[in-house]
PDB file of C-alpha atoms in Angstrom:
ATOM      1  CA  MET A 243      23.799  -4.905 -17.567  1.00 38.00           C
ATOM      2  CA  GLY A 244      27.727  -6.037 -18.113  1.00 40.00           C
ATOM      3  CA  GLU A 245      28.921  -9.044 -16.763  1.00 40.00           C
ATOM      4  CA  LYS A 246      27.808  -8.433 -12.897  1.00 53.00           C
ATOM      5  CA  GLN A 247      24.292  -9.630 -12.118  1.00 63.00           C
ATOM      6  CA  SER A 248      21.920  -6.925 -10.262  1.00 82.00           C
ATOM      7  CA  GLU A 249      21.151  -7.848  -6.635  1.00 95.00           C
ATOM      8  CA  VAL A 250      17.313  -7.012  -7.666  1.00 97.00           C
ATOM      9  CA  VAL A 251      15.728  -7.702 -11.198  1.00 97.00           C
ATOM     10  CA  LEU A 252      11.911  -7.191 -11.872  1.00 98.00           C
ATOM     11  CA  HIS A 253      10.578  -9.331 -14.636  1.00 97.00           C
ATOM     12  CA  GLY A 254       7.620  -7.426 -16.128  1.00 97.00           C
ATOM     13  CA  THR A 255       5.450  -5.980 -18.980  1.00 97.00           C
ATOM     14  CA  TRP A 256       5.286  -2.096 -19.276  1.00 95.00           C
ATOM     15  CA  ALA A 257       1.138  -2.114 -19.687  1.00 92.00           C
ATOM     16  CA  SER A 258       0.590  -4.370 -16.579  1.00 94.00           C
ATOM     17  CA  GLY A 259      -0.888  -2.646 -13.193  1.00 93.00           C
ATOM     18  CA  TYR A 260       0.442  -5.517 -11.411  1.00 95.00           C
ATOM     19  CA  CYS A 261       4.416  -4.649 -12.787  1.00 97.00           C
ATOM     20  CA  ARG A 262       3.536  -1.158 -11.942  1.00 97.00           C
ATOM     21  CA  ARG A 263       2.889  -1.838  -8.503  1.00 97.00           C
ATOM     22  CA  VAL A 264       6.139  -3.486  -7.851  1.00 98.00           C
ATOM     23  CA  GLU A 265       7.923  -0.644  -9.529  1.00 98.00           C
ATOM     24  CA  LEU A 266       6.347   1.806  -7.604  1.00 97.00           C
ATOM     25  CA  ALA A 267       7.257   0.180  -4.015  1.00 98.00           C
ATOM     26  CA  LEU A 268      11.026  -0.309  -5.422  1.00 98.00           C
ATOM     27  CA  LYS A 269      11.542   3.270  -6.418  1.00 97.00           C
ATOM     28  CA  LEU A 270       9.397   4.418  -2.955  1.00 96.00           C
ATOM     29  CA  LYS A 271      12.129   2.239  -1.162  1.00 96.00           C
ATOM     30  CA  GLY A 272      15.004   3.734  -3.095  1.00 96.00           C
ATOM     31  CA  ILE A 273      16.053   0.027  -4.274  1.00 97.00           C
ATOM     32  CA  PRO A 274      18.487   0.025  -7.252  1.00 97.00           C
ATOM     33  CA  TYR A 275      16.723  -2.366  -9.707  1.00 97.00           C
ATOM     34  CA  GLU A 276      17.445  -4.034 -13.298  1.00 97.00           C
ATOM     35  CA  TYR A 277      14.004  -4.070 -15.450  1.00 97.00           C
ATOM     36  CA  VAL A 278      13.297  -6.977 -17.861  1.00 97.00           C
ATOM     37  CA  GLU A 279      10.483  -6.117 -20.138  1.00 97.00           C
ATOM     38  CA  GLU A 280       9.065  -9.694 -21.137  1.00 97.00           C
ATOM     39  CA  ASP A 281       6.931 -10.428 -24.381  1.00 95.00           C
ATOM     40  CA  LEU A 282       4.109 -12.493 -22.945  1.00 92.00           C
ATOM     41  CA  SER A 283       3.377 -13.850 -26.375  1.00 91.00           C
ATOM     42  CA  ASN A 284       6.981 -15.315 -26.059  1.00 94.00           C
ATOM     43  CA  LYS A 285       7.810 -16.075 -22.806  1.00 94.00           C
ATOM     44  CA  SER A 286      11.643 -16.034 -21.983  1.00 95.00           C
ATOM     45  CA  GLU A 287      13.020 -19.459 -20.528  1.00 95.00           C
ATOM     46  CA  LEU A 288      14.308 -17.035 -17.794  1.00 94.00           C
ATOM     47  CA  LEU A 289      10.766 -16.015 -16.753  1.00 96.00           C
ATOM     48  CA  LEU A 290       9.367 -19.981 -17.145  1.00 95.00           C
ATOM     49  CA  GLY A 291      12.296 -20.882 -15.197  1.00 95.00           C
ATOM     50  CA  HIS A 292      11.365 -18.101 -12.344  1.00 95.00           C
ATOM     51  CA  ASN A 293       7.604 -18.524 -12.270  1.00 95.00           C
ATOM     52  CA  PRO A 294       7.084 -22.240 -13.485  1.00 94.00           C
ATOM     53  CA  VAL A 295       3.478 -22.728 -12.277  1.00 91.00           C
ATOM     54  CA  HIS A 296       1.872 -19.648 -13.185  1.00 92.00           C
ATOM     55  CA  LYS A 297       4.482 -18.445 -16.130  1.00 94.00           C
ATOM     56  CA  LYS A 298       2.976 -14.758 -15.329  1.00 96.00           C
ATOM     57  CA  VAL A 299       4.453 -11.405 -14.325  1.00 97.00           C
ATOM     58  CA  PRO A 300       5.567  -9.752 -12.133  1.00 98.00           C
ATOM     59  CA  VAL A 301       8.356 -11.716 -10.783  1.00 98.00           C
ATOM     60  CA  LEU A 302      11.010 -10.076  -8.508  1.00 98.00           C
ATOM     61  CA  VAL A 303      14.488 -11.770  -8.115  1.00 97.00           C
ATOM     62  CA  HIS A 304      16.315 -10.811  -5.401  1.00 97.00           C
ATOM     63  CA  LYS A 305      20.000 -12.449  -4.841  1.00 95.00           C
ATOM     64  CA  GLY A 306      19.002 -15.075  -7.317  1.00 94.00           C
ATOM     65  CA  LYS A 307      15.763 -16.012  -5.506  1.00 96.00           C
ATOM     66  CA  ALA A 308      12.325 -15.488  -7.434  1.00 97.00           C
ATOM     67  CA  ILE A 309       9.138 -14.059  -5.777  1.00 97.00           C
ATOM     68  CA  ALA A 310       5.670 -14.267  -8.054  1.00 96.00           C
ATOM     69  CA  GLU A 311       2.659 -12.285  -7.074  1.00 96.00           C
ATOM     70  CA  SER A 312       2.494  -8.764  -6.947  1.00 97.00           C
ATOM     71  CA  LEU A 313       0.927  -8.359  -3.353  1.00 97.00           C
ATOM     72  CA  VAL A 314       3.397 -10.810  -2.415  1.00 97.00           C
ATOM     73  CA  ILE A 315       6.248  -8.992  -3.650  1.00 98.00           C
ATOM     74  CA  LEU A 316       5.222  -5.923  -2.348  1.00 98.00           C
ATOM     75  CA  GLU A 317       5.001  -7.123   1.549  1.00 97.00           C
ATOM     76  CA  TYR A 318       7.950  -9.280   0.482  1.00 98.00           C
ATOM     77  CA  ILE A 319      10.083  -5.633  -0.650  1.00 98.00           C
ATOM     78  CA  ASP A 320       8.665  -3.882   2.776  1.00 97.00           C
ATOM     79  CA  GLU A 321      10.037  -6.485   5.483  1.00 96.00           C
ATOM     80  CA  GLN A 322      13.165  -7.234   3.445  1.00 97.00           C
ATOM     81  CA  TRP A 323      13.878  -3.439   3.222  1.00 97.00           C
ATOM     82  CA  ASN A 324      12.332  -1.990   6.611  1.00 92.00           C
ATOM     83  CA  ASN A 325      13.597   1.610   6.115  1.00 91.00           C
ATOM     84  CA  ALA A 326      10.819   4.189   5.587  1.00 90.00           C
ATOM     85  CA  PRO A 327       8.491   4.683   4.067  1.00 93.00           C
ATOM     86  CA  LYS A 328       6.548   1.573   5.380  1.00 95.00           C
ATOM     87  CA  LEU A 329       4.057   0.344   2.928  1.00 96.00           C
ATOM     88  CA  LEU A 330       1.789  -1.629   5.875  1.00 95.00           C
ATOM     89  CA  PRO A 331       1.323  -0.066   9.466  1.00 93.00           C
ATOM     90  CA  ASP A 332       3.447  -1.547  12.076  1.00 94.00           C
ATOM     91  CA  ASP A 333       0.354  -2.530  14.013  1.00 95.00           C
ATOM     92  CA  PRO A 334      -0.889  -6.221  13.641  1.00 97.00           C
ATOM     93  CA  TYR A 335      -4.546  -4.966  13.480  1.00 96.00           C
ATOM     94  CA  GLN A 336      -4.237  -2.119  11.300  1.00 94.00           C
ATOM     95  CA  ARG A 337      -2.190  -4.522   8.851  1.00 96.00           C
ATOM     96  CA  ALA A 338      -5.093  -7.539   8.914  1.00 97.00           C
ATOM     97  CA  LYS A 339      -7.389  -4.581   8.207  1.00 96.00           C
ATOM     98  CA  LEU A 340      -5.289  -3.147   5.278  1.00 96.00           C
ATOM     99  CA  ARG A 341      -4.876  -6.779   3.936  1.00 97.00           C
ATOM    100  CA  ILE A 342      -8.652  -6.885   3.688  1.00 97.00           C
ATOM    101  CA  TRP A 343      -9.208  -3.940   1.759  1.00 96.00           C
ATOM    102  CA  VAL A 344      -6.431  -4.850  -0.541  1.00 96.00           C
ATOM    103  CA  ASP A 345      -7.736  -8.137  -1.464  1.00 96.00           C
ATOM    104  CA  PHE A 346     -11.218  -6.348  -1.674  1.00 96.00           C
ATOM    105  CA  PHE A 347      -9.675  -4.098  -4.439  1.00 94.00           C
ATOM    106  CA  ASN A 348      -7.550  -6.802  -5.963  1.00 93.00           C
ATOM    107  CA  LYS A 349     -10.734  -9.340  -6.363  1.00 92.00           C
ATOM    108  CA  LYS A 350     -13.776  -7.172  -6.676  1.00 94.00           C
ATOM    109  CA  ILE A 351     -12.830  -4.295  -8.253  1.00 91.00           C
ATOM    110  CA  VAL A 352     -10.152  -4.830 -10.374  1.00 88.00           C
ATOM    111  CA  LEU A 353     -12.451  -7.869 -11.899  1.00 87.00           C
ATOM    112  CA  ALA A 354     -15.591  -5.631 -12.061  1.00 87.00           C
ATOM    113  CA  SER A 355     -13.820  -3.741 -14.707  1.00 82.00           C
ATOM    114  CA  SER A 356     -13.045  -7.079 -16.895  1.00 79.00           C
ATOM    115  CA  THR A 357     -16.856  -7.610 -16.726  1.00 84.00           C
ATOM    116  CA  ILE A 358     -17.500  -4.064 -18.127  1.00 81.00           C
ATOM    117  CA  ILE A 359     -15.189  -4.641 -20.943  1.00 77.00           C
ATOM    118  CA  THR A 360     -16.910  -8.403 -21.747  1.00 77.00           C
ATOM    119  CA  SER A 361     -20.257  -6.836 -21.469  1.00 81.00           C
ATOM    120  CA  LYS A 362     -22.363  -4.512 -23.964  1.00 82.00           C
ATOM    121  CA  GLY A 363     -25.907  -2.762 -23.713  1.00 84.00           C
ATOM    122  CA  LYS A 364     -27.931  -2.997 -20.747  1.00 88.00           C
ATOM    123  CA  GLU A 365     -25.399  -5.972 -19.398  1.00 89.00           C
ATOM    124  CA  GLN A 366     -22.671  -3.445 -19.705  1.00 84.00           C
ATOM    125  CA  GLU A 367     -24.465  -0.672 -17.657  1.00 85.00           C
ATOM    126  CA  LYS A 368     -25.438  -2.701 -14.873  1.00 90.00           C
ATOM    127  CA  ALA A 369     -21.871  -4.077 -14.817  1.00 88.00           C
ATOM    128  CA  ILE A 370     -20.754  -0.182 -14.574  1.00 87.00           C
ATOM    129  CA  ASP A 371     -23.263   0.201 -11.468  1.00 89.00           C
ATOM    130  CA  ASP A 372     -22.227  -2.674 -10.003  1.00 92.00           C
ATOM    131  CA  ALA A 373     -18.661  -1.613 -10.250  1.00 90.00           C
ATOM    132  CA  ASN A 374     -19.302   1.974  -8.682  1.00 91.00           C
ATOM    133  CA  GLU A 375     -21.497   0.092  -5.726  1.00 94.00           C
ATOM    134  CA  LEU A 376     -18.167  -2.158  -4.983  1.00 95.00           C
ATOM    135  CA  ILE A 377     -16.214   1.173  -5.055  1.00 93.00           C
ATOM    136  CA  ARG A 378     -18.567   2.847  -2.322  1.00 94.00           C
ATOM    137  CA  VAL A 379     -18.210   0.018  -0.534  1.00 96.00           C
ATOM    138  CA  PHE A 380     -14.447  -0.127  -0.571  1.00 95.00           C
ATOM    139  CA  GLU A 381     -14.578   3.885   0.321  1.00 92.00           C
ATOM    140  CA  ASP A 382     -16.843   3.674   3.162  1.00 94.00           C
ATOM    141  CA  GLY A 383     -14.631   0.660   4.736  1.00 95.00           C
ATOM    142  CA  ILE A 384     -11.610   2.596   4.371  1.00 92.00           C
ATOM    143  CA  LYS A 385     -13.041   5.744   5.896  1.00 91.00           C
ATOM    144  CA  LYS A 386     -14.496   3.744   8.810  1.00 93.00           C
ATOM    145  CA  ASP A 387     -11.205   1.686   9.286  1.00 93.00           C
ATOM    146  CA  PHE A 388      -8.448   4.674   8.463  1.00 89.00           C
ATOM    147  CA  PRO A 389     -10.166   7.609   9.681  1.00 86.00           C
ATOM    148  CA  GLY A 390      -8.356  10.947   8.531  1.00 77.00           C
ATOM    149  CA  LYS A 391      -6.550   8.895   5.966  1.00 71.00           C
ATOM    150  CA  PHE A 392      -8.742   8.967   3.142  1.00 69.00           C
ATOM    151  CA  PRO A 393      -8.535  10.439   0.747  1.00 62.00           C
ATOM    152  CA  PHE A 394      -5.136  10.622  -0.158  1.00 65.00           C
ATOM    153  CA  SER A 395      -3.496  14.073  -0.268  1.00 66.00           C
ATOM    154  CA  ASP A 396      -0.188  16.305  -1.192  1.00 64.00           C
ATOM    155  CA  GLY A 397       2.572  15.148   0.929  1.00 70.00           C
ATOM    156  CA  GLN A 398       1.145  12.255   2.322  1.00 77.00           C
ATOM    157  CA  PRO A 399       3.903   9.129   2.128  1.00 83.00           C
ATOM    158  CA  LEU A 400       2.324   6.443  -0.317  1.00 91.00           C
ATOM    159  CA  GLY A 401       1.404   2.866   1.543  1.00 93.00           C
ATOM    160  CA  LEU A 402       0.615  -0.085   0.550  1.00 95.00           C
ATOM    161  CA  LEU A 403      -3.390   0.839  -0.869  1.00 93.00           C
ATOM    162  CA  ASP A 404      -2.092   3.980  -2.662  1.00 93.00           C
ATOM    163  CA  ILE A 405       0.586   1.570  -4.750  1.00 95.00           C
ATOM    164  CA  VAL A 406      -2.357  -0.799  -5.695  1.00 95.00           C
ATOM    165  CA  VAL A 407      -4.762   1.689  -6.467  1.00 93.00           C
ATOM    166  CA  GLY A 408      -3.014   4.007  -7.815  1.00 92.00           C
ATOM    167  CA  ALA A 409      -0.914   1.560  -9.996  1.00 92.00           C
ATOM    168  CA  SER A 410      -4.387   0.994 -11.842  1.00 83.00           C
ATOM    169  CA  SER A 411      -5.847   4.298 -11.892  1.00 75.00           C
ATOM    170  CA  ASN A 412      -5.712   4.803 -15.650  1.00 78.00           C
ATOM    171  CA  TYR A 413      -9.476   5.031 -15.846  1.00 75.00           C
ATOM    172  CA  GLU A 414      -9.452   7.642 -18.775  1.00 79.00           C
ATOM    173  CA  ALA A 415      -7.186   5.207 -21.020  1.00 82.00           C
ATOM    174  CA  PHE A 416      -9.762   1.931 -19.737  1.00 74.00           C
ATOM    175  CA  HIS A 417     -12.762   4.149 -20.720  1.00 73.00           C
ATOM    176  CA  GLU A 418     -11.347   5.662 -24.107  1.00 79.00           C
ATOM    177  CA  ALA A 419     -10.150   2.154 -25.321  1.00 74.00           C
ATOM    178  CA  VAL A 420     -13.354  -0.184 -24.617  1.00 69.00           C
ATOM    179  CA  ALA A 421     -15.839   2.886 -25.560  1.00 64.00           C
ATOM    180  CA  VAL A 422     -17.656   2.561 -22.221  1.00 64.00           C
ATOM    181  CA  VAL A 423     -20.073   5.812 -21.544  1.00 58.00           C
ATOM    182  CA  TRP A 424     -18.703   6.539 -18.341  1.00 60.00           C
ATOM    183  CA  SER A 425     -20.873   9.073 -15.870  1.00 64.00           C
ATOM    184  CA  PRO A 426     -18.067  10.401 -13.476  1.00 65.00           C
ATOM    185  CA  GLU A 427     -21.068  11.642 -11.302  1.00 68.00           C
ATOM    186  CA  LYS A 428     -22.143   8.119 -10.757  1.00 76.00           C
ATOM    187  CA  THR A 429     -18.482   7.230  -9.165  1.00 83.00           C
ATOM    188  CA  PRO A 430     -17.886   7.964  -5.661  1.00 86.00           C
ATOM    189  CA  PRO A 431     -16.487  11.347  -5.450  1.00 86.00           C
ATOM    190  CA  ASP A 432     -14.061  10.671  -2.540  1.00 88.00           C
ATOM    191  CA  PHE A 433     -12.470   7.731  -4.267  1.00 89.00           C
ATOM    192  CA  LEU A 434     -12.199   9.520  -7.569  1.00 86.00           C
ATOM    193  CA  ALA A 435     -10.392  12.267  -5.814  1.00 86.00           C
ATOM    194  CA  TRP A 436      -8.038  10.003  -4.340  1.00 88.00           C
ATOM    195  CA  VAL A 437      -7.008   8.601  -7.938  1.00 88.00           C
ATOM    196  CA  ASN A 438      -6.605  12.011  -9.530  1.00 87.00           C
ATOM    197  CA  VAL A 439      -4.482  12.804  -6.406  1.00 88.00           C
ATOM    198  CA  LEU A 440      -2.258   9.775  -6.790  1.00 90.00           C
ATOM    199  CA  LYS A 441      -1.854  10.224 -10.692  1.00 88.00           C
ATOM    200  CA  GLN A 442      -0.149  13.526  -9.838  1.00 89.00           C
ATOM    201  CA  HIS A 443       2.225  12.223  -7.456  1.00 91.00           C
ATOM    202  CA  PRO A 444       5.612  12.209  -8.894  1.00 92.00           C
ATOM    203  CA  LEU A 445       6.586   8.380  -8.800  1.00 93.00           C
ATOM    204  CA  MET A 446       3.202   7.869 -10.204  1.00 93.00           C
ATOM    205  CA  LYS A 447       3.917  10.022 -13.100  1.00 92.00           C
ATOM    206  CA  GLU A 448       6.997   8.789 -13.982  1.00 94.00           C
ATOM    207  CA  THR A 449       6.265   4.976 -13.885  1.00 95.00           C
ATOM    208  CA  LEU A 450       2.862   5.194 -15.351  1.00 93.00           C
ATOM    209  CA  PRO A 451       2.377   4.167 -19.112  1.00 92.00           C
ATOM    210  CA  LEU A 452       1.476   7.252 -21.216  1.00 90.00           C
ATOM    211  CA  HIS A 453      -2.096   7.424 -21.781  1.00 85.00           C
ATOM    212  CA  ASP A 454      -2.172   7.148 -25.937  1.00 90.00           C
ATOM    213  CA  LYS A 455       0.126   4.341 -25.588  1.00 90.00           C
ATOM    214  CA  LEU A 456      -1.912   2.184 -22.961  1.00 89.00           C
ATOM    215  CA  VAL A 457      -5.276   3.200 -25.137  1.00 87.00           C
ATOM    216  CA  ALA A 458      -3.393   1.666 -27.737  1.00 89.00           C
ATOM    217  CA  LYS A 459      -2.447  -1.507 -26.183  1.00 86.00           C
ATOM    218  CA  MET A 460      -5.602  -2.199 -24.492  1.00 82.00           C
ATOM    219  CA  ARG A 461      -7.644  -1.661 -27.998  1.00 80.00           C
ATOM    220  CA  GLU A 462      -4.984  -4.198 -29.285  1.00 81.00           C
ATOM    221  CA  LYS A 463      -5.378  -6.526 -26.259  1.00 73.00           C
ATOM    222  CA  TYR A 464      -9.510  -6.577 -26.305  1.00 67.00           C
ATOM    223  CA  PHE A 465     -10.434  -5.899 -29.688  1.00 62.00           C
ATOM    224  CA  GLN A 466      -7.931  -7.116 -32.155  1.00 55.00           C
ATOM    225  CA  THR A 467      -8.528 -10.351 -33.922  1.00 38.00           C
ATOM    226  CA  PRO A 468      -6.043 -12.621 -33.803  1.00 40.00           C
TER     227      PRO A 468
END
């Protein structure tokens, strides 16, 4: 980096979907930034100083001021750099509805994935069915609230929801890593189509971790004995 500090610095870890969200937004907006890879087993003093309460990544530092939590950072980026493409709609009602579904995905569907990992046998089968039902509710809600904009198609600009979903789109790596018997025919088809198109977006392909590397990391995280 030299002696001149970058105006925008992102502290993250390569395997974190939450961190990839922020990288995607920065790239989409064309914002130059420095990336600092953090070792969460040996957190840097800089990270602890920037996020002393939660001590987690991602943390975005803009002109020396730190912002934590991925969704907060994404909205900050959209407000601070209000050039196109916009991550959120201009209309307040549309923004409110979008926030509701982003929150639903973040708290319900991402959490459901964790439940699948920590369960076995019949409990795991139920967890998979529960996750698919949540995805169905999510899919139906997006279709109702944003008609004509779902699923994502080539040439359509990425928005906040696309970034949040796309950064968590490594479902093949997830199923391979946790050895889950996954039946794609049970997953709502339009959601699956959305995810698959997002994965082919140039920014997604550039930013998301490589499949084999992510599988190895997931296995280490969830199954390696300390």
